Amino acid sequence: MRKIIFAVFLTCFLHLSGWCVDKTEITRVDPPNWWVGMKENSLQLCVYGKDISSSAVSIDYAGVTVTRVNKVENPDYLFIDLSIAGNTLPGGVDILFTSGKEHKTYKYQLLKRTGNKDTKPSYSPNDFVYMLMPDRFANGDPSNDIIKTCNETQLNRDSMFYRHGGDIQGVINHLDYIKDLGATAVWLTPVQENNEPRTSYHGYAITDHYKIDPRFGTNDLYTQFVSAAHDKGLKVIMDMVYNHVGTQHWFIKSLPSQDWIHQSDTFLQTNYRVTTLMDPHASEYDKHRMTDGWFVKSMPDLNQKNTFLARYLIQNSIWWIESTGIDGFRIDTYAYSDLQFMSNLMAAVKKEYPRFNAVGELWDHAVAYQAYMMQHSKIPGAPETNLPGLIDFQLCFAVSEALNKPMDWTDGLTKIYYTLSQDFLYSDPDKNLTFLDNHDLSRFYSVVGEDIRKFKMGIGFLLTTRGTPCIYYGTEILMKNFSNPDGKVREDFPGGWAGDKLNKFTYAGRTPAEQDAFGFVKKLAQYRREHEVLRTGALTQFVPENDTYVYFRSNPTSTVMVIMHYGDKGQQLDLARFNEKLSGYTKGINIITGKEVSVAKPITLDGFSIQVIKLQK
Ligand code: CA
């Protein structure tokens, strides 16, 4: 009797888990499910299982046709091309695998689409993004801190190289904090499984594209997080990595084909020079090394010219959007991947979700390189990347220089002026993601020498200039350190762990200086959120003079004047040269102090200051 019950149980279990019958195993099918009613009616299943390539494949389901069955070098893979007609009904599709006398059936789920994912707005300059590393933000579930089946089982909050236990539940628990700061979107560094034996916390060495890392939570919890964020008016940006994976990725341990990754006789490291992609004088050696060299030894470099891999990655991207309702992507190491693949990827995403936004990480040293990679680039010879925006490293570097060097013809505040003047190179500069620091760069408060006046200048600039502003977790409470090594700028948010002595998530837990910084960010974020002119208004900048940089944001109904002054002593600013923007106005409200300011006479500037003035008639 017991045996019969067990056999029934086993049969039910096998049915529920997707496959049934006999000895040959289908280990996995990716994507794990799909939907009917997608605009793209073809789908390619990656089927993995012992000797699966010896099987013939057939499907008997109205609307679903097997158009091609592809074998690759490794006999444990089959790539099955399906066509799914527009009127196909959702349901379980039986895929029949036949090898000799052996038959196997795999039930593949085609789901009904839900929500308005293809028409809802993505993130944009209307948003203010809060970026965080989930391992270092808050530990909402200590039960998942150590997962014994993972390759890295050590938890050590005293070491920057180990996992600290932060997770998705921790982010859910603090969505109100993020919202209270004034953010309208949240970007988590990658949450996909990183089952690497060492330093797996950062998330950029994915080992399963379809699975949330168990130390961060489950796929269901991630979907709950997206819903919880949406309920609070926060959008969610997912961090995607296409250039490389972790050594422990399941498909790296059993490569479909040798050209799945870039391989060479001796280890080839990338030269990290994006420039080689557009430099008319670049050598073939350097170009090859840039794209085909590995980022680091522990991250195999994917060859997206392999069409099966390209399809795998593209479908995975669409799967996350459709299954969770995320609002946008941030794309890691953008330019290290095959550019034609990156273009195809965004085209495929936009085919399903025309408004979906993505920004690419391009950590280089000239505006032109960034502009080259933006969609519809005006630069001769630039490819159509379909990439809406770039992470604006150039503006970040400019702010750092502006606040650390006295102004002269080229340096100091002038650097910001020159950087923004090159916006003519971009097809749409507003699409850039602007920031002051991130998980790879020194913390902004340290960059400005822990001078709160300069800190406010930077924050004030970030929230009033063009682009989609992004703040890195902890910057708002003056977390500091230089990024050498980068773990130093990835410290735990105080209060995120039970038993933390300090809790900076609360007003009471913050020092007066930290509260001052938090309040400053919050005030400007709120003003920006409530005043369209700061989000989408035209930007007019004046040539910096006398250690002072002045710019305006304006639309037909509203004008805001911003004055940044570098120098200890302060000075009087004569307003005559700003007449083209000031005419018709006699006064304004300084939105930081709340005080009325006359614009009919010179304005007094304090040392190292920023003023944001809403002009009034
Ligand atoms: Ca945890």
XYZ file of C-alpha atoms and ligand atoms in Angstrom:
618
model
C 0.000 0.000 0.000
C 2.720 2.381 0.965
C 4.510 1.589 -2.286
C 1.368 2.310 -4.289
C 0.828 5.627 -2.526
C 4.445 6.518 -3.161
C 4.166 5.572 -6.843
C 1.014 7.694 -7.201
C 2.734 10.538 -5.403
C 5.804 10.244 -7.631
C 3.726 10.211 -10.802
C 1.800 13.292 -9.670
C 5.043 15.009 -8.721
C 6.600 14.276 -12.092
C 3.514 15.545 -13.874
C 3.485 18.744 -11.825
C 7.168 19.340 -12.382
C 6.665 19.201 -16.121
C 7.918 15.854 -17.396
C 6.872 12.280 -17.063
C 7.734 8.715 -18.071
C 10.920 6.655 -17.991
C 14.625 6.872 -17.500
C 15.898 9.673 -19.707
C 15.619 12.922 -17.906
C 14.760 16.352 -19.232
C 16.660 18.425 -16.735
C 15.320 21.790 -17.790
C 13.489 23.692 -20.490
C 14.100 27.424 -20.882
C 12.178 29.666 -20.902
C 10.309 27.739 -18.182
C 6.997 29.013 -19.593
C 5.773 31.450 -22.205
C 2.632 33.373 -23.087
C 0.072 33.403 -25.848
C -0.653 36.722 -27.505
C 2.908 38.001 -27.739
C 3.681 40.165 -30.763
C 6.597 37.893 -31.682
C 4.977 34.605 -32.570
C 8.119 32.477 -32.617
C 9.760 30.965 -29.586
C 12.911 28.913 -29.206
C 13.010 26.391 -26.377
C 16.375 25.368 -24.967
C 15.883 21.762 -23.854
C 18.581 20.190 -21.707
C 18.722 16.521 -20.810
C 20.938 13.481 -21.216
C 21.196 12.591 -24.942
C 18.074 14.599 -25.689
C 19.375 15.338 -29.181
C 18.654 11.740 -30.215
C 14.924 12.454 -29.851
C 12.435 13.474 -32.489
C 10.081 16.209 -31.365
C 6.396 16.659 -32.050
C 3.530 18.717 -30.705
C -0.199 18.285 -31.143
C -1.712 21.535 -29.817
C -3.919 23.902 -31.800
C -1.901 26.930 -32.891
C 1.512 25.606 -31.883
C 3.830 24.282 -34.582
C 7.348 22.907 -34.399
C 9.119 24.771 -37.198
C 12.626 23.433 -36.672
C 14.580 21.272 -34.282
C 18.208 22.341 -33.913
C 21.030 20.124 -32.714
C 24.306 21.563 -31.457
C 27.700 20.028 -30.591
C 26.585 18.875 -27.165
C 24.084 15.967 -27.521
C 22.433 16.983 -24.258
C 20.811 20.006 -25.894
C 18.024 20.611 -28.358
C 16.886 24.038 -29.459
C 13.291 23.756 -30.626
C 11.768 26.495 -32.758
C 8.056 26.952 -32.233
C 5.503 29.078 -33.997
C 2.611 30.199 -31.798
C -0.381 31.478 -33.762
C -2.115 34.617 -32.529
C -5.338 32.788 -31.635
C -3.635 30.047 -29.605
C -5.347 29.354 -26.295
C -3.351 29.247 -23.076
C -2.749 25.811 -21.617
C -0.314 22.961 -21.130
C 1.337 21.986 -24.407
C 2.472 18.371 -24.544
C 5.850 18.171 -26.250
C 6.513 14.594 -27.327
C 10.116 13.420 -27.443
C 10.622 10.135 -29.277
C 13.857 8.162 -29.346
C 13.555 4.649 -30.762
C 10.797 2.999 -28.771
C 11.063 5.481 -25.955
C 8.563 8.302 -25.617
C 8.697 11.214 -23.277
C 6.141 13.951 -22.822
C 6.962 17.351 -21.404
C 4.096 19.627 -20.511
C 5.009 23.185 -21.427
C 2.843 25.980 -20.084
C 1.600 28.744 -22.337
C 0.043 31.329 -20.055
C -2.454 34.102 -20.600
C -0.913 37.561 -20.461
C -1.987 39.787 -17.591
C -1.721 43.498 -16.855
C -0.965 46.248 -19.320
C 2.744 45.596 -19.584
C 2.990 46.550 -23.235
C 1.424 49.994 -22.807
C 2.373 51.183 -19.314
C 4.971 53.930 -18.956
C 8.554 52.974 -18.186
C 10.938 55.016 -16.066
C 11.910 58.392 -17.495
C 13.187 61.862 -16.511
C 9.957 62.085 -14.512
C 11.513 59.645 -12.052
C 14.130 59.742 -9.327
C 15.904 56.405 -9.005
C 17.170 54.863 -5.779
C 19.928 52.348 -6.476
C 20.909 49.713 -3.942
C 22.816 46.464 -3.464
C 20.378 43.996 -1.924
C 23.053 42.095 0.040
C 24.068 45.321 1.767
C 20.791 47.173 2.235
C 18.604 45.291 4.691
C 18.189 41.734 5.944
C 14.473 41.074 5.996
C 14.767 37.292 6.240
C 17.633 35.830 8.304
C 16.422 32.319 7.436
C 17.870 32.672 3.920
C 21.235 34.081 5.017
C 22.990 30.755 4.542
C 21.725 28.236 2.005
C 23.617 25.025 2.583
C 23.237 23.808 -0.991
C 24.934 26.911 -2.396
C 28.630 26.933 -3.212
C 29.333 29.874 -0.903
C 27.969 29.212 2.534
C 29.916 31.685 4.599
C 28.230 34.784 5.947
C 30.539 37.410 7.370
C 29.379 40.967 7.912
C 32.867 41.938 9.058
C 34.329 41.250 5.626
C 33.496 43.218 2.514
C 34.066 40.109 0.386
C 31.383 37.856 1.848
C 27.639 37.880 1.834
C 26.053 39.955 4.569
C 22.515 38.576 4.431
C 20.585 41.443 2.884
C 17.706 40.380 0.663
C 14.577 41.265 -1.271
C 12.389 41.090 1.839
C 14.689 43.730 3.326
C 13.974 46.007 0.382
C 10.228 45.351 0.661
C 10.427 46.267 4.345
C 11.990 49.626 3.499
C 10.026 50.718 0.463
C 8.409 53.385 2.636
C 11.847 54.765 3.465
C 12.760 54.946 -0.230
C 9.463 56.596 -1.003
C 9.836 59.011 1.908
C 13.174 60.146 0.494
C 11.328 61.117 -2.667
C 12.462 58.378 -5.021
C 9.955 57.086 -7.568
C 11.943 54.112 -8.858
C 14.287 51.552 -7.385
C 17.185 49.757 -9.065
C 18.606 46.676 -7.398
C 21.984 45.360 -8.522
C 21.455 41.859 -10.004
C 19.266 39.484 -8.010
C 19.552 36.531 -10.387
C 21.250 33.453 -8.922
C 25.006 33.857 -8.373
C 26.087 30.450 -7.120
C 29.776 31.246 -7.177
C 32.154 29.918 -4.520
C 33.548 33.351 -3.645
C 32.384 37.014 -3.538
C 29.023 36.051 -4.928
C 27.214 38.894 -3.120
C 27.542 41.499 -5.896
C 25.347 39.598 -8.337
C 27.199 40.209 -11.598
C 28.220 36.543 -12.082
C 24.866 34.995 -12.932
C 24.620 31.206 -12.738
C 20.925 30.785 -13.586
C 19.202 33.384 -15.733
C 15.749 32.259 -14.666
C 16.170 32.085 -10.924
C 16.364 34.635 -8.137
C 19.317 33.888 -5.880
C 17.965 31.927 -2.888
C 19.875 34.205 -0.522
C 17.832 37.099 -1.867
C 14.538 35.193 -1.967
C 12.472 33.362 -4.548
C 11.043 34.231 -7.949
C 7.657 34.616 -6.284
C 9.083 37.006 -3.711
C 10.676 39.100 -6.441
C 7.304 39.361 -8.193
C 5.729 40.335 -4.874
C 8.420 42.979 -4.469
C 7.599 44.444 -7.888
C 3.900 44.559 -6.978
C 4.600 46.067 -3.554
C 6.778 48.739 -5.149
C 4.091 49.501 -7.732
C 1.484 49.772 -4.985
C 3.610 52.516 -3.444
C 4.126 54.318 -6.724
C 7.684 53.074 -7.192
C 8.917 51.638 -10.479
C 11.403 48.765 -10.577
C 14.534 48.630 -12.719
C 16.183 45.244 -13.188
C 19.939 44.960 -13.603
C 20.759 42.791 -16.633
C 24.133 41.268 -17.500
C 24.660 40.052 -21.063
C 28.432 40.178 -21.387
C 29.407 37.438 -19.002
C 28.185 34.857 -16.501
C 29.634 33.081 -13.485
C 31.870 30.017 -13.824
C 29.223 27.959 -12.039
C 26.492 28.763 -14.534
C 24.712 25.528 -15.388
C 25.324 26.001 -19.125
C 29.009 26.816 -18.603
C 29.457 23.476 -16.853
C 27.952 21.785 -19.917
C 28.585 24.071 -22.886
C 26.090 23.659 -25.747
C 28.961 24.348 -28.129
C 32.531 25.506 -27.795
C 31.692 28.868 -29.372
C 29.084 29.605 -26.645
C 31.829 31.607 -24.905
C 34.986 33.286 -26.129
C 37.907 30.943 -25.647
C 41.598 31.177 -26.428
C 44.725 29.124 -25.727
C 45.871 31.505 -23.027
C 43.584 33.616 -20.903
C 42.641 36.827 -22.707
C 41.501 39.705 -20.561
C 39.555 42.574 -22.072
C 41.437 45.866 -22.363
C 38.347 47.666 -20.980
C 38.625 50.234 -23.813
C 35.231 51.124 -25.217
C 37.130 53.533 -27.452
C 38.274 50.656 -29.679
C 34.695 50.275 -30.896
C 34.561 53.696 -32.560
C 38.174 54.791 -32.895
C 38.856 55.046 -36.668
C 42.502 54.248 -35.943
C 41.903 51.248 -33.701
C 43.934 48.088 -34.302
C 42.204 44.780 -34.928
C 44.099 43.348 -31.953
C 42.641 45.922 -29.576
C 39.126 45.593 -30.991
C 39.250 41.823 -30.588
C 40.543 42.079 -27.050
C 37.854 44.558 -26.041
C 34.906 42.428 -27.098
C 36.249 38.881 -26.844
C 38.489 39.260 -23.795
C 37.050 38.280 -20.456
C 36.087 40.914 -17.902
C 37.713 38.850 -15.149
C 38.846 35.230 -14.941
C 35.854 34.199 -12.876
C 33.337 35.436 -15.453
C 33.283 33.552 -18.783
C 32.721 35.959 -21.664
C 29.596 35.133 -23.664
C 29.715 35.010 -27.444
C 26.401 36.578 -28.431
C 27.219 35.941 -32.094
C 26.068 32.400 -31.334
C 22.453 32.692 -32.437
C 21.130 30.165 -29.902
C 22.753 32.038 -27.031
C 21.514 35.363 -28.399
C 17.973 34.023 -28.535
C 18.328 32.573 -25.041
C 19.340 35.932 -23.581
C 16.697 37.912 -25.481
C 13.854 35.603 -24.439
C 15.109 35.661 -20.868
C 14.858 39.468 -20.858
C 11.291 39.390 -22.149
C 10.407 36.619 -19.699
C 11.369 38.783 -16.703
C 9.322 41.715 -17.970
C 6.249 39.627 -18.730
C 6.385 37.471 -15.620
C 7.134 40.162 -13.037
C 5.978 43.500 -14.462
C 9.332 45.278 -14.029
C 9.511 48.762 -15.507
C 12.957 49.002 -17.041
C 16.495 47.689 -17.405
C 19.907 48.848 -16.418
C 22.395 47.028 -18.640
C 25.747 46.097 -17.175
C 29.036 46.370 -19.146
C 26.975 47.401 -22.154
C 29.685 47.861 -24.758
C 31.578 44.661 -23.997
C 28.882 42.578 -25.657
C 28.426 42.146 -29.388
C 26.808 45.430 -30.464
C 24.578 43.858 -33.107
C 23.246 41.516 -30.436
C 22.593 44.435 -28.075
C 20.702 46.201 -30.836
C 18.627 43.094 -31.603
C 17.919 42.638 -27.913
C 16.436 46.096 -27.415
C 14.544 45.839 -30.702
C 12.953 42.600 -29.510
C 12.105 44.115 -26.120
C 10.596 47.215 -27.705
C 8.599 45.105 -30.148
C 6.704 43.700 -27.155
C 6.930 46.770 -24.898
C 7.354 49.900 -27.045
C 7.776 52.214 -24.054
C 10.265 50.074 -22.143
C 13.322 52.038 -21.049
C 16.881 50.834 -20.593
C 20.157 52.549 -19.830
C 23.545 51.082 -20.622
C 26.639 51.229 -18.473
C 29.442 52.770 -20.508
C 32.228 53.702 -18.144
C 34.490 55.688 -20.421
C 35.907 59.152 -20.766
C 34.181 61.228 -23.416
C 30.650 62.348 -24.213
C 31.130 61.232 -27.821
C 31.521 57.575 -26.810
C 28.291 57.699 -24.841
C 26.457 59.489 -27.644
C 27.724 56.944 -30.152
C 25.910 54.200 -28.253
C 22.576 55.999 -27.869
C 19.772 54.977 -30.201
C 19.298 57.024 -33.371
C 22.825 58.383 -32.942
C 23.690 61.341 -35.106
C 27.352 60.396 -35.182
C 28.527 59.204 -38.610
C 29.230 55.493 -38.629
C 27.394 54.805 -35.374
C 25.250 51.671 -35.395
C 21.537 51.690 -34.553
C 21.758 50.383 -31.007
C 18.093 50.812 -30.037
C 19.444 51.757 -26.602
C 17.352 54.592 -25.122
C 19.929 56.020 -22.707
C 23.346 55.830 -21.133
C 24.498 55.965 -17.570
C 26.014 59.428 -17.649
C 29.537 58.887 -16.340
C 30.748 62.053 -18.058
C 28.417 64.265 -16.072
C 29.317 62.406 -12.871
C 33.025 63.025 -13.498
C 32.301 66.672 -14.359
C 30.504 67.263 -11.051
C 33.380 65.674 -9.174
C 35.856 68.021 -10.877
C 33.561 71.010 -10.521
C 33.444 70.594 -6.759
C 37.113 69.830 -6.261
C 38.937 72.324 -8.438
C 38.760 76.112 -8.583
C 37.050 77.337 -11.699
C 39.133 78.389 -14.686
C 38.827 78.299 -18.472
C 38.437 74.518 -18.621
C 38.254 73.181 -15.077
C 36.036 73.407 -12.049
C 32.438 74.441 -12.696
C 33.356 75.012 -16.334
C 33.636 71.235 -16.686
C 29.900 70.848 -16.156
C 29.240 73.585 -18.689
C 31.458 71.956 -21.309
C 30.027 68.502 -20.671
C 26.428 69.628 -21.086
C 27.307 71.749 -24.112
C 28.196 68.478 -25.859
C 24.587 67.304 -25.528
C 24.289 68.152 -29.250
C 25.898 64.768 -29.853
C 23.031 62.848 -28.240
C 19.808 61.966 -29.977
C 18.040 62.597 -26.646
C 20.236 63.673 -23.703
C 17.256 63.630 -21.327
C 17.317 59.843 -21.525
C 20.625 59.615 -19.699
C 20.707 58.373 -16.137
C 22.527 61.013 -14.076
C 24.287 60.203 -10.810
C 26.954 61.310 -8.357
C 28.261 57.941 -7.166
C 27.500 54.239 -7.426
C 28.660 50.810 -6.300
C 31.924 51.127 -8.244
C 32.821 54.745 -7.492
C 33.907 56.572 -4.361
C 31.036 57.784 -2.248
C 30.047 61.321 -3.140
C 30.358 62.719 0.387
C 33.987 61.543 0.431
C 34.569 62.858 -3.106
C 33.678 66.361 -1.895
C 35.918 66.108 1.151
C 32.994 65.628 3.541
C 31.972 69.239 2.950
C 28.200 69.403 3.355
C 28.070 72.619 1.321
C 29.614 70.882 -1.698
C 27.454 67.832 -1.063
C 24.365 70.024 -1.373
C 25.720 71.622 -4.539
C 26.016 68.156 -6.076
C 22.598 66.951 -4.940
C 21.030 70.241 -5.997
C 22.590 69.953 -9.423
C 21.567 66.290 -9.824
C 17.931 67.062 -9.095
C 17.674 70.177 -11.257
C 19.681 69.416 -14.384
C 18.521 67.308 -17.348
C 18.283 63.525 -17.284
C 16.867 60.872 -14.988
C 18.548 61.357 -11.600
C 19.737 58.370 -9.590
C 21.002 58.264 -6.013
C 23.073 55.447 -4.533
C 21.842 53.981 -1.241
C 23.394 55.658 1.764
C 24.488 58.801 -0.056
C 21.456 60.502 1.488
C 22.774 59.759 4.984
C 26.351 60.766 4.177
C 27.856 57.289 3.970
C 31.468 57.697 2.962
C 34.584 55.919 1.699
C 36.705 55.643 -1.389
C 36.238 52.756 -3.785
C 39.550 51.041 -3.296
C 38.613 48.277 -3.035
C 35.008 48.647 -4.148
C 33.711 46.769 -1.101
C 34.357 49.936 0.881
C 31.533 51.702 -0.893
C 29.216 48.733 -0.421
C 28.848 48.856 3.346
C 25.685 47.821 5.129
C 22.989 50.427 5.511
C 22.908 51.026 9.287
C 19.673 49.688 10.680
C 19.088 47.106 7.999
C 19.974 44.213 10.316
C 18.265 43.201 13.549
C 20.565 44.228 16.357
C 22.264 47.054 14.470
C 23.314 49.679 17.016
C 22.251 52.507 14.727
C 19.168 52.764 12.560
C 19.490 55.416 9.909
C 16.183 54.416 8.350
C 14.509 56.461 11.083
C 14.603 60.158 11.809
C 15.617 59.407 15.402
C 18.550 57.291 14.248
C 20.132 59.996 12.108
C 22.580 62.612 13.389
C 21.650 66.262 12.768
C 24.114 66.343 9.850
C 22.681 63.165 8.331
C 19.154 64.457 8.790
C 20.184 67.706 7.134
C 21.467 65.753 4.116
C 18.424 63.453 4.017
C 16.083 66.427 4.307
C 17.911 68.283 1.536
C 17.552 65.368 -0.876
C 13.933 64.910 0.119
C 13.032 68.569 -0.315
C 14.513 68.846 -3.789
C 13.146 65.465 -4.852
C 9.685 66.518 -3.757
C 9.953 69.814 -5.548
C 11.149 68.086 -8.686
C 8.343 65.554 -8.486
C 5.757 68.297 -8.136
C 7.158 70.641 -10.773
C 7.340 69.370 -14.298
C 9.684 72.161 -15.296
C 12.549 70.481 -13.410
C 11.859 67.145 -15.076
C 11.221 68.067 -18.672
C 11.794 71.817 -18.961
C 14.305 73.143 -21.497
C 17.802 73.612 -20.106
C 19.553 76.922 -20.767
C 23.057 77.364 -19.379
C 25.239 80.450 -19.234
C 29.006 80.509 -19.578
C 30.419 80.212 -16.056
C 32.045 83.424 -14.852
C 33.501 84.578 -11.544
C 33.337 81.121 -9.977
C 29.614 80.952 -10.667
C 27.572 78.680 -12.936
C 23.981 79.676 -13.716
C 21.365 77.685 -15.607
C 17.626 77.711 -16.082
C 14.940 75.077 -16.592
C 11.908 76.497 -18.320
C 8.658 75.579 -20.022
C 5.843 77.832 -21.269
C 4.408 78.279 -17.784
C 7.353 78.138 -15.434
C 11.022 79.057 -15.041
C 13.524 77.915 -12.401
C 16.935 79.536 -11.994
C 19.832 77.594 -10.471
C 23.020 79.275 -9.246
C 26.091 77.266 -8.226
C 28.970 79.144 -6.644
C 32.423 77.710 -5.944
C 34.586 79.556 -3.413
C 34.812 80.170 0.303
C 34.083 83.851 0.497
C 30.817 84.278 -1.295
C 30.048 87.233 -3.540
C 27.380 89.369 -5.180
C 25.994 88.117 -8.473
C 24.888 90.755 -10.940
C 21.911 89.394 -12.909
C 22.075 91.638 -15.972
C 23.510 88.979 -18.276
C 20.622 86.587 -17.576
C 17.993 88.993 -18.878
C 16.799 86.705 -21.662
C 15.482 84.320 -19.016
C 14.662 86.841 -16.288
C 12.728 89.424 -18.249
C 9.192 89.725 -16.947
C 10.209 88.433 -13.521
C 10.971 90.604 -10.489
C 11.285 87.983 -7.783
C 11.373 84.328 -6.986
C 11.204 81.830 -4.157
C 14.376 80.071 -3.110
C 12.921 76.600 -2.769
C 15.671 75.460 -0.412
C 15.202 78.247 2.148
C 11.613 79.108 1.304
C 12.585 82.779 1.255
C 11.613 85.334 -1.355
C 14.457 86.605 -3.526
C 14.471 89.760 -5.622
C 15.794 89.293 -9.132
C 15.672 93.018 -9.795
C 18.988 93.506 -8.032
C 22.205 91.508 -7.449
C 21.866 88.270 -5.485
C 24.114 87.453 -2.535
C 25.900 84.118 -2.938
C 27.243 82.288 0.094
C 30.488 80.324 -0.122
C 30.126 76.934 -1.833
C 26.421 77.285 -2.366
C 23.552 76.373 -4.620
C 20.342 78.333 -4.971
C 17.277 76.991 -6.740
C 14.897 79.848 -7.416
C 11.377 79.455 -8.776
C 10.760 82.722 -10.599
C 7.565 84.628 -9.995
C 6.001 87.573 -11.771
Ca 18.715 37.296 4.543
